[in-house]
Coordinates of N, CA and C in Angstrom, one line a residue:
M1 N 0.8 -1.2 0.0 CA 0.0 0.0 0.0 C 0.9 1.3 0.0
K2 N 2.1 1.2 0.6 CA 2.9 2.4 0.7 C 3.6 2.6 -0.6
Y3 N 3.9 1.6 -1.4 CA 4.6 1.8 -2.7 C 3.8 2.6 -3.7
P4 N 2.5 2.4 -3.9 CA 1.8 3.2 -4.8 C 1.8 4.7 -4.4
T5 N 1.8 5.0 -3.2 CA 1.9 6.4 -2.7 C 3.2 7.0 -3.1
I6 N 4.3 6.3 -2.9 CA 5.7 6.7 -3.2 C 5.8 7.0 -4.7
I7 N 5.2 6.0 -5.5 CA 5.3 6.2 -6.9 C 4.5 7.4 -7.4
L8 N 3.4 7.6 -6.8 CA 2.5 8.8 -7.1 C 3.3 10.1 -6.8
F9 N 3.9 10.2 -5.7 CA 4.7 11.4 -5.3 C 5.9 11.6 -6.3
A10 N 6.5 10.5 -6.6 CA 7.7 10.6 -7.5 C 7.2 11.1 -8.9
L11 N 6.1 10.5 -9.4 CA 5.6 10.9 -10.7 C 5.1 12.4 -10.7
A12 N 4.5 12.8 -9.6 CA 4.1 14.2 -9.5 C 5.3 15.2 -9.4
A13 N 6.4 14.7 -8.8 CA 7.6 15.6 -8.8 C 8.2 15.8 -10.2
F14 N 8.0 14.8 -11.1 CA 8.5 15.0 -12.4 C 7.6 15.7 -13.4
V15 N 6.3 15.5 -13.2 CA 5.3 16.0 -14.1 C 4.9 17.5 -13.8
L16 N 4.7 17.8 -12.5 CA 4.2 19.1 -12.2 C 5.1 20.3 -12.6
P17 N 6.4 20.2 -12.5 CA 7.2 21.3 -13.0 C 7.0 21.6 -14.5
T18 N 6.6 20.6 -15.3 CA 6.4 20.8 -16.7 C 5.2 21.7 -16.9
F19 N 4.2 21.7 -16.0 CA 3.1 22.5 -16.2 C 3.1 23.8 -15.4
A20 N 4.2 24.1 -14.7 CA 4.3 25.3 -13.9 C 4.7 26.5 -14.8
A21 N 4.0 27.6 -14.6 CA 4.3 28.8 -15.3 C 5.4 29.6 -14.7
N22 N 6.1 30.3 -15.4 CA 7.2 31.1 -14.9 C 6.7 32.6 -14.7
D23 N 6.0 32.8 -13.6 CA 5.6 34.2 -13.3 C 6.6 34.8 -12.3
Y24 N 6.8 36.1 -12.5 CA 7.7 36.8 -11.6 C 7.1 38.1 -11.1
L25 N 7.6 38.5 -9.9 CA 7.2 39.8 -9.3 C 8.4 40.4 -8.7
W26 N 8.8 41.5 -9.2 CA 9.9 42.3 -8.5 C 9.3 43.5 -7.9
G27 N 9.5 43.7 -6.6 CA 8.9 44.8 -5.9 C 7.5 44.5 -5.4
E28 N 6.8 45.6 -5.1 CA 5.4 45.4 -4.5 C 4.5 46.5 -5.0
V29 N 3.3 46.0 -5.4 CA 2.3 47.0 -5.9 C 1.6 47.6 -4.7
G30 N 1.6 48.9 -4.6 CA 0.9 49.6 -3.5 C -0.4 50.1 -3.9
E31 N -1.2 50.6 -2.9 CA -2.5 51.2 -3.2 C -2.4 52.4 -4.1
N32 N -1.4 53.3 -4.0 CA -1.4 54.5 -4.7 C -0.5 54.4 -6.0
D33 N -0.2 53.2 -6.4 CA 0.6 53.0 -7.6 C -0.2 53.1 -8.9
Y34 N 0.4 53.6 -10.0 CA -0.2 53.7 -11.3 C 0.4 52.6 -12.2
K35 N -0.4 52.1 -13.1 CA 0.1 51.1 -14.1 C 0.8 52.0 -15.2
L36 N 2.1 51.9 -15.2 CA 2.9 52.7 -16.2 C 2.9 52.0 -17.6
A37 N 2.8 50.7 -17.6 CA 2.9 50.0 -18.9 C 2.3 48.6 -18.8
K38 N 1.7 48.1 -19.8 CA 1.3 46.7 -19.9 C 1.5 46.3 -21.4
D39 N 2.5 45.4 -21.6 CA 2.9 45.0 -22.9 C 3.0 43.5 -23.0
T40 N 2.8 42.9 -24.2 CA 3.0 41.5 -24.4 C 4.3 41.3 -25.1
V41 N 5.1 40.4 -24.6 CA 6.4 40.1 -25.2 C 6.2 38.7 -25.8
S42 N 6.5 38.6 -27.1 CA 6.3 37.3 -27.7 C 7.4 37.1 -28.8
K43 N 7.7 35.9 -29.1 CA 8.6 35.5 -30.1 C 8.3 34.0 -30.5
A44 N 8.2 33.8 -31.8 CA 7.8 32.4 -32.2 C 8.9 31.4 -32.0
F45 N 8.5 30.2 -31.9 CA 9.4 29.1 -31.7 C 10.2 28.8 -33.0
F46 N 11.3 28.2 -32.8 CA 12.1 27.7 -34.0 C 12.7 26.3 -33.5
V47 N 12.4 25.3 -34.3 CA 12.8 23.9 -33.9 C 14.3 23.9 -33.6
G48 N 14.6 23.4 -32.4 CA 15.9 23.2 -31.9 C 16.7 24.4 -31.4
L49 N 16.1 25.6 -31.4 CA 16.8 26.8 -31.0 C 16.2 27.4 -29.7
V50 N 17.0 28.0 -28.9 CA 16.6 28.8 -27.8 C 16.3 30.2 -28.2
Q51 N 15.1 30.7 -28.0 CA 14.8 32.1 -28.4 C 15.1 33.1 -27.2
T52 N 15.6 34.2 -27.5 CA 15.8 35.3 -26.5 C 15.2 36.6 -27.0
K53 N 14.7 37.4 -26.1 CA 14.1 38.7 -26.5 C 14.3 39.6 -25.3
K54 N 14.7 40.9 -25.6 CA 14.9 41.9 -24.6 C 13.8 42.9 -24.6
Y55 N 13.2 43.1 -23.4 CA 12.2 44.1 -23.3 C 12.8 45.3 -22.5
V56 N 12.6 46.5 -23.1 CA 13.2 47.7 -22.5 C 12.0 48.7 -22.2
F57 N 11.9 49.1 -20.9 CA 10.9 50.1 -20.5 C 11.7 51.4 -20.2
K58 N 11.3 52.5 -21.0 CA 11.9 53.8 -20.8 C 10.9 54.8 -20.9
Q59 N 10.9 55.7 -19.9 CA 9.9 56.8 -19.9 C 10.4 57.9 -20.7
S60 N 9.4 58.6 -21.4 CA 9.8 59.6 -22.4 C 10.3 60.9 -21.7
D61 N 9.7 61.3 -20.6 CA 10.0 62.6 -20.0 C 10.8 62.3 -18.7
N62 N 12.1 62.4 -18.7 CA 12.9 62.1 -17.6 C 12.7 63.0 -16.4
L63 N 12.3 64.3 -16.7 CA 12.1 65.2 -15.6 C 10.9 64.8 -14.7
N64 N 9.8 64.4 -15.4 CA 8.6 64.0 -14.7 C 8.4 62.5 -14.6
A65 N 9.4 61.7 -14.8 CA 9.3 60.3 -14.8 C 9.0 59.8 -13.4
L66 N 8.1 58.8 -13.4 CA 7.7 58.1 -12.1 C 8.7 57.0 -11.8
T67 N 8.8 56.8 -10.5 CA 9.7 55.7 -10.0 C 8.9 54.4 -10.0
I68 N 9.6 53.4 -10.6 CA 9.0 52.0 -10.6 C 8.9 51.4 -9.2
T69 N 7.8 50.9 -8.9 CA 7.6 50.2 -7.6 C 7.5 48.7 -7.7
A70 N 7.0 48.2 -8.9 CA 6.9 46.8 -9.1 C 6.8 46.5 -10.6
I71 N 7.4 45.3 -10.9 CA 7.3 44.7 -12.2 C 6.7 43.3 -12.1
K72 N 5.6 43.1 -12.8 CA 5.0 41.8 -12.8 C 5.0 41.1 -14.2
V73 N 5.6 39.9 -14.3 CA 5.7 39.2 -15.5 C 4.8 38.0 -15.4
T74 N 3.9 37.8 -16.3 CA 2.9 36.7 -16.3 C 3.2 35.8 -17.5
D75 N 3.5 34.6 -17.3 CA 3.7 33.6 -18.4 C 2.3 33.2 -19.0
K76 N 2.1 33.4 -20.2 CA 0.9 33.0 -20.9 C 0.8 31.6 -21.4
K77 N 2.0 30.9 -21.3 CA 2.0 29.5 -21.8 C 1.7 28.5 -20.6
K78 N 1.0 27.5 -20.8 CA 0.7 26.5 -19.8 C 1.9 25.7 -19.4
S79 N 2.7 25.4 -20.4 CA 3.9 24.6 -20.1 C 5.1 25.1 -21.0
H80 N 6.3 24.8 -20.6 CA 7.5 25.2 -21.3 C 7.5 26.8 -21.5
G81 N 7.3 27.5 -20.5 CA 7.3 28.9 -20.6 C 8.8 29.5 -20.5
A82 N 8.9 30.7 -20.9 CA 10.2 31.4 -20.9 C 10.6 31.9 -19.5
T83 N 11.9 32.0 -19.2 CA 12.3 32.6 -18.0 C 12.6 34.0 -18.2
A84 N 12.5 34.8 -17.2 CA 12.7 36.3 -17.3 C 13.8 36.7 -16.2
V85 N 14.7 37.5 -16.7 CA 15.7 38.0 -15.8 C 15.7 39.6 -15.8
L86 N 15.7 40.2 -14.7 CA 15.7 41.7 -14.6 C 17.2 42.1 -14.8
V87 N 17.6 42.6 -16.0 CA 19.0 42.9 -16.3 C 19.4 44.2 -15.7
S88 N 18.6 45.2 -15.8 CA 18.9 46.5 -15.2 C 17.7 47.3 -14.8
G89 N 17.8 48.2 -13.9 CA 16.7 49.0 -13.5 C 15.8 48.3 -12.6
G90 N 14.5 48.6 -12.7 CA 13.5 47.9 -11.9 C 13.0 48.8 -10.7
P91 N 12.5 48.2 -9.7 CA 11.9 48.9 -8.6 C 13.0 49.9 -8.0
G92 N 12.5 51.1 -7.8 CA 13.4 52.2 -7.3 C 14.1 53.0 -8.4
S93 N 13.9 52.6 -9.6 CA 14.5 53.4 -10.7 C 13.5 53.9 -11.7
K94 N 13.9 54.5 -12.7 CA 12.9 55.1 -13.7 C 12.7 54.2 -14.9
G95 N 13.5 53.2 -15.1 CA 13.4 52.3 -16.3 C 13.8 50.9 -15.9
A96 N 13.6 50.0 -16.9 CA 13.9 48.6 -16.6 C 14.2 47.9 -18.0
T97 N 15.1 46.9 -17.9 CA 15.4 46.0 -19.0 C 15.2 44.6 -18.5
I98 N 14.4 43.8 -19.2 CA 14.2 42.4 -18.9 C 14.6 41.5 -20.1
K99 N 15.3 40.4 -19.8 CA 15.7 39.5 -20.8 C 14.9 38.2 -20.7
F100 N 14.2 37.8 -21.7 CA 13.4 36.6 -21.8 C 14.2 35.5 -22.5
T101 N 14.2 34.3 -22.0 CA 14.9 33.2 -22.6 C 13.9 32.0 -22.6
S102 N 13.7 31.4 -23.8 CA 12.8 30.3 -23.9 C 13.5 29.0 -23.7
E103 N 12.7 27.9 -23.5 CA 13.3 26.6 -23.6 C 13.7 26.2 -25.0
R104 N 14.6 25.3 -25.2 CA 15.0 24.9 -26.6 C 13.8 24.4 -27.3
G105 N 13.5 24.9 -28.5 CA 12.4 24.5 -29.3 C 11.1 25.1 -29.0
Y106 N 11.0 26.0 -28.1 CA 9.8 26.7 -27.7 C 9.9 28.2 -27.8
G107 N 8.7 28.9 -27.9 CA 8.7 30.3 -28.0 C 8.5 31.1 -26.7
I108 N 8.3 32.4 -26.9 CA 8.1 33.3 -25.7 C 6.7 33.9 -25.9
K109 N 5.9 33.9 -24.8 CA 4.7 34.6 -24.7 C 4.4 35.0 -23.3
D110 N 4.7 36.3 -23.0 CA 4.6 36.8 -21.6 C 3.9 38.1 -21.6
T111 N 3.3 38.5 -20.5 CA 2.8 39.8 -20.3 C 3.6 40.5 -19.2
V112 N 4.0 41.8 -19.5 CA 4.8 42.6 -18.6 C 3.9 43.7 -18.1
E113 N 3.7 43.9 -16.8 CA 3.1 45.0 -16.2 C 4.1 45.8 -15.3
I114 N 4.1 47.1 -15.5 CA 5.0 47.9 -14.7 C 4.2 48.9 -13.9
W115 N 4.5 49.0 -12.6 CA 3.7 49.9 -11.7 C 4.7 50.9 -11.1
G116 N 4.2 52.1 -10.9 CA 5.0 53.1 -10.3 C 4.2 54.2 -9.6
R117 N 5.0 55.2 -9.0 CA 4.4 56.4 -8.5 C 5.3 57.5 -8.5

């Protein structure tokens, strides 16, 4: 009776990470924060290759630019989603650069929301 339970947990340990989305949150969204941007980052798959894409958020008016308080990245793929790395900027600064990297043979489809005040 105990072996089926162990097999079930072992199987879940291998299967569940495949279906996990790669969602990220840098910083914290406060009550008085404004949504500065909401963009979709996507790049089609290519068989056998790892896809990368760089997302750059830059405010047009540096004198009146708001400070970023949070960046939320939501993976729109159910499985084999891309990873995101905050390369520069982010919470506490005026801009941000995020690098997305897909799994080999898969594409990128994420939503980026940037909050600030």
